[in-house]
Amino acid sequence: MAYEIGPGLGSDTVAGKLDGELVAKEEPVYDGARIEIVTPSADEYLQVMRHSAAHVLAQAILREFPDAKLATGPPTEEGFYYDFDGIDVDEGDFDELVAEMQSIVDEDLPIEREEVSIEEARERLAGDTYKEEILEDLAAGDRGADDDIETVSFYSQGDFSDLCAGPHVASTGEIGAIDLREIAATNWRGDEDEARLTRVYGTAFGSESDLEDYWERKQEAERRDHRRIGREMNLFSIPEHSPGCVHFHPDGMAIRRELEDYIRAKNDELGYEEVWTPELNKVDLWKTSGHYEHFCEEDEMFHWDQASARTEGDEADEYGLKPMNCANHVHLYQRERRSYRELPKRYCEFGTCYRNERSGELSGMLRVRGFTQDDGHAFVTRDQIQGEVTRTLEVIDEVLADFGLDVTFKLETQPDDSFGDDALWERAESDLRSSLDALGEGYEVEAGEGAFYGPKIAADAEDAIGREWTVGTVQLDFVQPDRFDLVYVGEDNEEHTPVMIHRALLGTFERFMAVMIEHFAGRFPLWLAPEQVRVLPVNEDTLGYAHRLRNDFEESGFRATVADGDDTLQRRIRAAHDENVPYMLIVGPDEEESGTVSVRDRAERETRDVDPEDFLAHLRTERDEKRLEPDFLDE
């Protein structure tokens, strides 16, 4: 196809995208396919190069450990990894391994693709345990492969060959800069009952300068790690007795309460009624909704049979912890006969849900088993979809702007495991496109990334160091209203099926707080800071004045403390800076006599002779306007 467009494009082609999937340039195309051509200038080129870098790592490992067994080695968002069996390495071996990898790059080995029959592939891979299993899955049509597959591809470079679908760059010399990142233990195919493997992570870029920039960003990300900052600021903990479930400490809860109050106000603007529904339900509820089949297939749902002397008869049944809130909100809707005059009918809830995430995938507050969503569901007529979705997107845009986050909306379309009729999906996706067009901000399309019950719009927020996080979402659902037989009586006195809109403005409080901790590096704006003002008396003689000031600030709704320890004033000032307190009030005999304060902020700016009432008035404005930095001393 590329050569038909032009010989220059043909020779530049590295890979392609076929209906959104990155594939080798040799992949056959078909009528009606959506095709993109990947050249070295395309965004996807880095992914192709990193895939080749994973093969360079595997080749280097085999040179050092000839008896090693190869598992899988894909590219990732930050680089690549490869899983091995039969190697004994640690990060102290990285210099030697990187040197061997660099020599393979310097050799500029051609990377050549070869198609072979299944039988020949079996002969080549005889005794190679993990590759044999991958091959048999391909031959059987498992794991997404075509069930009529007759050939597979191998990629070779010098003395190295690997069963692989590609794509890859033309030679190892095209890898501009390569490095190793870390080592982790994993299990074959993520199954804890399978063999334990060693995973080696690496990264690759087009140039050494890009690699250096990556390491600088990596160091900055480590400095902002929410787990470290959370410990230092005493915000939260995740103890061993509650794996994947967050304990919010008083200061962390202060932040969470601010977020809850903020979202409640936004829900009021959008016309939502707040409800509460229980975490424990019989699984029949989720069998009807489809969640049981979807989540239990991968063992992602906590559920159990409950049969005992306490649960006789009908209660001796299977129970579960809710993985989502939507089915419970459906129950609230269907309790009464609904008229079109009542729609949209909107419910919101700070609903706690549970997912049985793998222990190796848990990551602080970013990946948990127990989480609370700022969830909401609107039941609407078809004619109300665009207006409802558009207004919700506008509010999400406003919300993320208040946190200093730029948002990119992404339309996620029908996945392979979707429920419901394809025609309904097409209608749903068309409605979401119309809402995004009405917003006028542009959007990206993520093919096949929607939920199993409907397409969705994800709001991806870019933080202070350029990382993207998915936070808010809006999802259109034609499936669950049909499965639950939801109806409303229309203007024609006939029954109609409503459309269900799922939405979250922040996502989950746990994940969003983690993003906020890292975005602000613990230096929260005044309205979110767990401690907003710290009063520092110069000596014991002014301790009473300091406490009176603290009481005045608390009565005005601010979180204020008095630092009256034995440390010197300079040490107490330094401690307040280190603990990211937005403002300090320093008071001595002169301030008490004049009824003033000296104000110092965490940027180490200071001014004297400030009327406490003037300072309080500024704090109210700074808090109410959600300003991102303490700015009293900007005036």
CSV table of C-alpha atoms in Angstrom, one decimal, residues 67-378:
chain,number,residue,atom,x,y,z
A,67,ASP,CA,20.9,-21.9,29.1
A,68,ALA,CA,18.4,-19.1,29.8
A,69,LYS,CA,14.8,-19.6,28.7
A,70,LEU,CA,12.9,-16.7,27.0
A,71,ALA,CA,9.3,-15.9,27.9
A,72,THR,CA,7.9,-12.6,26.5
A,73,GLY,CA,9.4,-9.2,25.8
A,74,PRO,CA,7.0,-6.4,24.7
A,75,PRO,CA,7.5,-2.6,24.4
A,76,THR,CA,5.9,-0.5,27.2
A,77,GLU,CA,5.0,3.1,27.6
A,78,GLU,CA,8.4,3.8,29.3
A,79,GLY,CA,10.5,1.4,27.4
A,80,PHE,CA,10.4,-2.4,27.3
A,81,TYR,CA,10.9,-5.6,29.4
A,82,TYR,CA,11.8,-9.2,28.8
A,83,ASP,CA,10.9,-12.1,31.1
A,84,PHE,CA,13.6,-14.9,31.6
A,85,ASP,CA,13.9,-18.2,33.4
A,86,GLY,CA,17.2,-19.6,34.4
A,87,ILE,CA,19.2,-16.4,35.0
A,88,ASP,CA,20.8,-14.9,38.2
A,89,VAL,CA,21.2,-11.2,37.7
A,90,ASP,CA,20.8,-8.1,39.8
A,91,GLU,CA,21.1,-4.4,39.2
A,92,GLY,CA,24.8,-4.6,39.9
A,93,ASP,CA,25.1,-6.5,36.6
A,94,PHE,CA,23.5,-3.7,34.6
A,95,ASP,CA,26.8,-2.1,33.4
A,96,GLU,CA,28.0,-5.3,31.9
A,97,LEU,CA,24.7,-6.1,30.3
A,98,VAL,CA,24.3,-2.6,28.9
A,99,ALA,CA,27.8,-2.8,27.4
A,100,GLU,CA,26.9,-6.1,25.7
A,101,MET,CA,23.6,-4.6,24.4
A,102,GLN,CA,25.5,-1.6,23.1
A,103,SER,CA,27.9,-3.9,21.2
A,104,ILE,CA,24.9,-5.5,19.5
A,105,VAL,CA,23.6,-2.1,18.5
A,106,ASP,CA,27.0,-1.1,17.2
A,107,GLU,CA,27.2,-4.3,15.1
A,108,ASP,CA,24.2,-2.9,13.2
A,109,LEU,CA,22.7,-6.4,12.7
A,110,PRO,CA,20.0,-6.6,10.1
A,111,ILE,CA,16.6,-7.6,11.6
A,112,GLU,CA,15.0,-10.0,9.3
A,113,ARG,CA,11.5,-11.5,9.3
A,114,GLU,CA,10.7,-15.0,8.3
A,115,GLU,CA,7.3,-16.8,7.9
A,116,VAL,CA,7.3,-20.5,8.7
A,117,SER,CA,4.7,-23.2,9.1
A,118,ILE,CA,3.4,-24.3,12.5
A,119,GLU,CA,5.2,-27.6,12.1
A,120,GLU,CA,8.5,-26.0,11.3
A,121,ALA,CA,8.0,-23.6,14.2
A,122,ARG,CA,7.5,-26.6,16.5
A,123,GLU,CA,10.8,-28.1,15.4
A,124,ARG,CA,12.6,-24.8,15.9
A,125,LEU,CA,11.2,-24.3,19.4
A,126,ALA,CA,11.5,-27.9,20.7
A,127,GLY,CA,12.5,-27.8,24.3
A,128,ASP,CA,11.9,-24.0,24.6
A,129,THR,CA,9.1,-24.3,27.2
A,130,TYR,CA,7.5,-20.8,27.1
A,131,LYS,CA,7.8,-20.3,23.4
A,132,GLU,CA,6.3,-23.7,22.8
A,133,GLU,CA,3.3,-22.7,24.9
A,134,ILE,CA,2.9,-19.4,23.0
A,135,LEU,CA,3.0,-21.3,19.7
A,136,GLU,CA,0.4,-23.8,20.7
A,137,ASP,CA,-1.9,-21.0,21.9
A,138,LEU,CA,-1.5,-19.4,18.5
A,139,ALA,CA,-2.1,-22.6,16.6
A,140,ALA,CA,-5.3,-23.3,18.7
A,141,GLY,CA,-6.6,-19.7,18.2
A,142,ASP,CA,-6.3,-18.8,21.9
A,143,ARG,CA,-5.4,-15.4,23.3
A,144,GLY,CA,-6.9,-13.5,20.4
A,145,ALA,CA,-5.2,-15.4,17.5
A,146,ASP,CA,-7.0,-16.4,14.4
A,147,ASP,CA,-8.3,-20.0,14.6
A,148,ASP,CA,-7.2,-20.8,11.1
A,149,ILE,CA,-3.5,-19.7,11.5
A,150,GLU,CA,-1.1,-21.6,9.3
A,151,THR,CA,2.1,-19.8,9.7
A,152,VAL,CA,4.0,-17.7,12.3
A,153,SER,CA,6.8,-15.3,12.1
A,154,PHE,CA,10.3,-15.3,13.5
A,155,TYR,CA,12.6,-12.3,13.7
A,156,SER,CA,16.4,-12.8,13.5
A,157,GLN,CA,19.4,-10.6,14.1
A,158,GLY,CA,22.8,-12.2,13.9
A,159,ASP,CA,22.9,-15.4,16.1
A,160,PHE,CA,19.6,-14.5,17.7
A,161,SER,CA,16.1,-15.6,16.6
A,162,ASP,CA,12.7,-15.2,18.4
A,163,LEU,CA,9.1,-16.2,17.7
A,164,CYS,CA,7.5,-12.8,17.3
A,165,ALA,CA,4.7,-11.0,15.4
A,166,GLY,CA,6.7,-7.7,15.3
A,167,PRO,CA,7.0,-5.0,14.1
A,168,HIS,CA,10.7,-4.2,14.3
A,169,VAL,CA,13.1,-1.7,12.9
A,170,ALA,CA,15.4,-2.7,10.0
A,171,SER,CA,18.5,-3.2,12.0
A,172,THR,CA,19.9,-3.0,15.6
A,173,GLY,CA,21.9,0.1,14.6
A,174,GLU,CA,18.6,2.1,14.4
A,175,ILE,CA,18.4,2.0,18.2
A,176,GLY,CA,19.9,5.4,19.2
A,177,ALA,CA,20.3,5.0,23.0
A,178,ILE,CA,19.6,2.1,25.2
A,179,ASP,CA,19.7,1.5,29.0
A,180,LEU,CA,18.4,-0.8,31.7
A,181,ARG,CA,16.1,0.4,34.5
A,182,GLU,CA,15.3,-2.3,37.1
A,183,ILE,CA,14.7,-6.0,37.9
A,184,ALA,CA,11.5,-7.5,39.2
A,185,ALA,CA,10.1,-10.9,40.0
A,186,THR,CA,7.0,-12.0,38.1
A,187,ASN,CA,5.1,-15.2,37.2
A,188,TRP,CA,4.5,-16.7,33.8
A,189,ARG,CA,1.5,-15.1,32.3
A,190,GLY,CA,0.8,-13.3,35.6
A,191,ASP,CA,-0.5,-16.5,37.2
A,192,GLU,CA,0.8,-17.0,40.8
A,193,ASP,CA,0.6,-20.8,40.4
A,194,GLU,CA,3.0,-20.7,37.4
A,195,ALA,CA,6.8,-20.5,37.2
A,196,ARG,CA,8.6,-17.6,38.8
A,197,LEU,CA,10.5,-15.5,36.2
A,198,THR,CA,13.0,-12.6,36.3
A,199,ARG,CA,11.7,-9.5,34.5
A,200,VAL,CA,14.4,-7.1,33.3
A,201,TYR,CA,13.1,-3.6,32.4
A,202,GLY,CA,14.9,-1.3,30.0
A,203,THR,CA,14.3,1.8,27.9
A,204,ALA,CA,15.4,3.1,24.5
A,205,PHE,CA,15.3,6.4,22.7
A,206,GLY,CA,16.4,7.9,19.4
A,207,SER,CA,19.2,9.8,21.0
A,208,GLU,CA,21.4,10.1,24.1
A,209,SER,CA,20.0,13.5,24.9
A,210,ASP,CA,16.4,12.0,24.9
A,211,LEU,CA,17.7,9.2,27.2
A,212,GLU,CA,19.2,11.8,29.6
A,213,ASP,CA,16.0,13.8,29.6
A,214,TYR,CA,14.1,10.5,30.5
A,215,TRP,CA,16.4,9.9,33.5
A,216,GLU,CA,15.9,13.4,34.7
A,217,ARG,CA,12.1,13.0,34.5
A,218,LYS,CA,12.4,9.7,36.2
A,219,GLN,CA,14.3,11.2,39.1
A,220,GLU,CA,11.7,14.0,39.4
A,221,ALA,CA,8.9,11.4,39.4
A,222,GLU,CA,10.7,9.5,42.2
A,223,ARG,CA,11.0,12.8,44.2
A,224,ARG,CA,7.3,13.2,43.8
A,225,ASP,CA,6.3,9.6,44.6
A,226,HIS,CA,3.1,9.8,46.5
A,227,ARG,CA,4.0,6.8,48.7
A,228,ARG,CA,7.1,8.6,50.0
A,229,ILE,CA,5.4,11.9,50.4
A,230,GLY,CA,2.4,10.2,52.0
A,231,ARG,CA,4.7,8.7,54.7
A,232,GLU,CA,6.6,12.0,55.3
A,233,MET,CA,3.4,14.0,55.6
A,234,ASN,CA,1.6,11.3,57.5
A,235,LEU,CA,-1.4,11.2,55.0
A,236,PHE,CA,-2.2,7.5,54.6
A,237,SER,CA,-1.0,4.0,55.1
A,238,ILE,CA,-1.7,0.6,53.5
A,239,PRO,CA,-1.0,-2.0,56.2
A,240,GLU,CA,-0.3,-5.7,55.6
A,241,HIS,CA,-3.6,-6.7,57.2
A,242,SER,CA,-5.5,-4.6,54.5
A,243,PRO,CA,-3.6,-5.2,51.3
A,244,GLY,CA,-4.7,-2.8,48.6
A,245,CYS,CA,-7.0,-0.9,51.0
A,246,VAL,CA,-6.0,2.6,52.1
A,247,HIS,CA,-6.2,3.9,55.7
A,248,PHE,CA,-6.6,7.7,55.6
A,249,HIS,CA,-4.8,9.5,58.5
A,250,PRO,CA,-6.3,12.7,59.9
A,251,ASP,CA,-4.3,15.0,57.6
A,252,GLY,CA,-5.0,12.7,54.6
A,253,MET,CA,-8.7,12.7,55.5
A,254,ALA,CA,-8.7,16.5,55.6
A,255,ILE,CA,-7.7,16.5,51.9
A,256,ARG,CA,-10.3,13.9,51.1
A,257,ARG,CA,-13.0,15.8,52.8
A,258,GLU,CA,-12.1,18.9,50.8
A,259,LEU,CA,-12.4,16.9,47.6
A,260,GLU,CA,-15.8,15.4,48.7
A,261,ASP,CA,-17.2,18.8,49.6
A,262,TYR,CA,-15.9,20.2,46.3
A,263,ILE,CA,-17.5,17.4,44.2
A,264,ARG,CA,-20.8,17.6,46.2
A,265,ALA,CA,-21.0,21.2,45.1
A,266,LYS,CA,-20.4,20.2,41.5
A,267,ASN,CA,-23.0,17.4,41.7
A,268,ASP,CA,-25.5,20.0,43.0
A,269,GLU,CA,-24.8,22.2,40.0
A,270,LEU,CA,-25.4,19.2,37.7
A,271,GLY,CA,-28.7,18.3,39.4
A,272,TYR,CA,-27.6,15.0,41.1
A,273,GLU,CA,-29.3,13.5,44.2
A,274,GLU,CA,-26.8,11.9,46.6
A,275,VAL,CA,-27.5,8.4,47.7
A,276,TRP,CA,-25.8,5.6,49.5
A,277,THR,CA,-25.9,1.9,48.6
A,278,PRO,CA,-24.3,-1.1,50.4
A,279,GLU,CA,-21.1,-2.8,49.3
A,280,LEU,CA,-22.6,-6.3,50.1
A,281,ASN,CA,-25.1,-7.8,47.6
A,282,LYS,CA,-26.2,-11.2,46.4
A,283,VAL,CA,-24.4,-11.9,43.1
A,284,ASP,CA,-27.7,-12.2,41.3
A,285,LEU,CA,-27.7,-8.4,40.9
A,286,TRP,CA,-24.4,-8.5,39.0
A,287,LYS,CA,-25.4,-11.6,37.0
A,288,THR,CA,-28.2,-9.5,35.6
A,289,SER,CA,-26.0,-6.5,35.0
A,290,GLY,CA,-23.2,-8.5,33.4
A,291,HIS,CA,-20.6,-7.6,35.9
A,292,TYR,CA,-20.5,-11.1,37.4
A,293,GLU,CA,-19.6,-12.8,34.1
A,294,HIS,CA,-17.1,-10.0,33.2
A,295,PHE,CA,-15.2,-9.8,36.5
A,296,CYS,CA,-15.4,-13.4,37.6
A,297,GLU,CA,-13.8,-14.6,34.3
A,298,GLU,CA,-10.5,-13.1,35.4
A,299,ASP,CA,-11.1,-13.6,39.2
A,300,GLU,CA,-11.4,-9.9,39.7
A,301,MET,CA,-14.5,-10.0,41.9
A,302,PHE,CA,-14.7,-10.8,45.6
A,303,HIS,CA,-17.5,-13.3,46.0
A,304,TRP,CA,-18.3,-16.4,48.1
A,305,ASP,CA,-21.0,-18.9,49.0
A,306,GLN,CA,-22.6,-18.0,52.4
A,307,ALA,CA,-24.3,-21.0,53.9
A,308,SER,CA,-24.4,-21.4,57.7
A,309,ALA,CA,-26.9,-21.5,60.6
A,310,ARG,CA,-27.2,-17.7,60.2
A,311,THR,CA,-28.1,-17.9,56.5
A,312,GLU,CA,-30.8,-20.6,56.1
A,313,GLY,CA,-33.2,-21.0,53.2
A,314,ASP,CA,-33.1,-18.2,50.6
A,315,GLU,CA,-30.2,-16.5,52.4
A,316,ALA,CA,-27.9,-19.4,51.8
A,317,ASP,CA,-26.7,-17.9,48.6
A,318,GLU,CA,-23.7,-16.5,46.9
A,319,TYR,CA,-22.7,-13.0,47.9
A,320,GLY,CA,-20.1,-10.5,46.7
A,321,LEU,CA,-18.6,-7.1,47.3
A,322,LYS,CA,-19.7,-4.7,44.6
A,323,PRO,CA,-17.1,-4.0,41.8
A,324,MET,CA,-19.2,-1.0,40.6
A,325,ASN,CA,-22.0,1.1,41.9
A,326,CYS,CA,-24.2,1.2,38.8
A,327,ALA,CA,-26.4,-1.9,39.4
A,328,ASN,CA,-27.4,-0.6,42.8
A,329,HIS,CA,-28.4,2.8,41.2
A,330,VAL,CA,-30.5,0.8,38.7
A,331,HIS,CA,-32.4,-0.6,41.7
A,332,LEU,CA,-33.2,2.9,42.9
A,333,TYR,CA,-34.5,3.9,39.5
A,334,GLN,CA,-36.7,0.9,39.0
A,335,ARG,CA,-38.4,1.1,42.4
A,336,GLU,CA,-41.0,3.5,41.0
A,337,ARG,CA,-42.8,3.9,37.7
A,338,ARG,CA,-41.1,6.7,35.8
A,339,SER,CA,-42.4,9.4,33.5
A,340,TYR,CA,-40.5,11.2,30.8
A,341,ARG,CA,-41.2,14.4,32.9
A,342,GLU,CA,-38.8,13.0,35.6
A,343,LEU,CA,-35.9,12.5,33.2
A,344,PRO,CA,-33.0,13.1,33.5
A,345,LYS,CA,-33.0,11.2,36.8
A,346,ARG,CA,-29.6,11.5,38.4
A,347,TYR,CA,-28.1,9.7,41.4
A,348,CYS,CA,-24.6,10.3,42.8
A,349,GLU,CA,-22.7,8.4,45.4
A,350,PHE,CA,-19.3,8.3,47.1
A,351,GLY,CA,-19.5,4.6,46.6
A,352,THR,CA,-16.9,2.1,47.9
A,353,CYS,CA,-16.1,-0.8,45.5
A,354,TYR,CA,-13.7,-3.7,45.5
A,355,ARG,CA,-11.7,-5.4,42.8
A,356,ASN,CA,-9.5,-8.5,43.3
A,357,GLU,CA,-6.3,-7.0,41.8
A,358,ARG,CA,-3.2,-9.2,41.6
A,359,SER,CA,-0.9,-8.5,44.5
A,360,GLY,CA,2.0,-7.8,42.1
A,361,GLU,CA,0.0,-5.0,40.4
A,362,LEU,CA,-0.9,-3.1,43.5
A,363,SER,CA,0.8,0.3,43.6
A,364,GLY,CA,0.2,2.6,46.6
A,365,MET,CA,-3.0,4.6,46.0
A,366,LEU,CA,-2.7,4.4,42.2
A,367,ARG,CA,-3.7,0.7,42.1
A,368,VAL,CA,-5.8,-0.7,45.0
A,369,ARG,CA,-8.4,-3.3,45.8
A,370,GLY,CA,-10.8,-1.0,47.8
A,371,PHE,CA,-11.6,2.4,46.3
A,372,THR,CA,-14.3,5.0,46.5
A,373,GLN,CA,-15.6,6.6,43.4
A,374,ASP,CA,-17.3,10.0,43.0
A,375,ASP,CA,-19.8,8.0,41.0
A,376,GLY,CA,-22.9,9.2,39.2
A,377,HIS,CA,-25.6,7.8,36.9
A,378,ALA,CA,-28.1,9.7,34.9
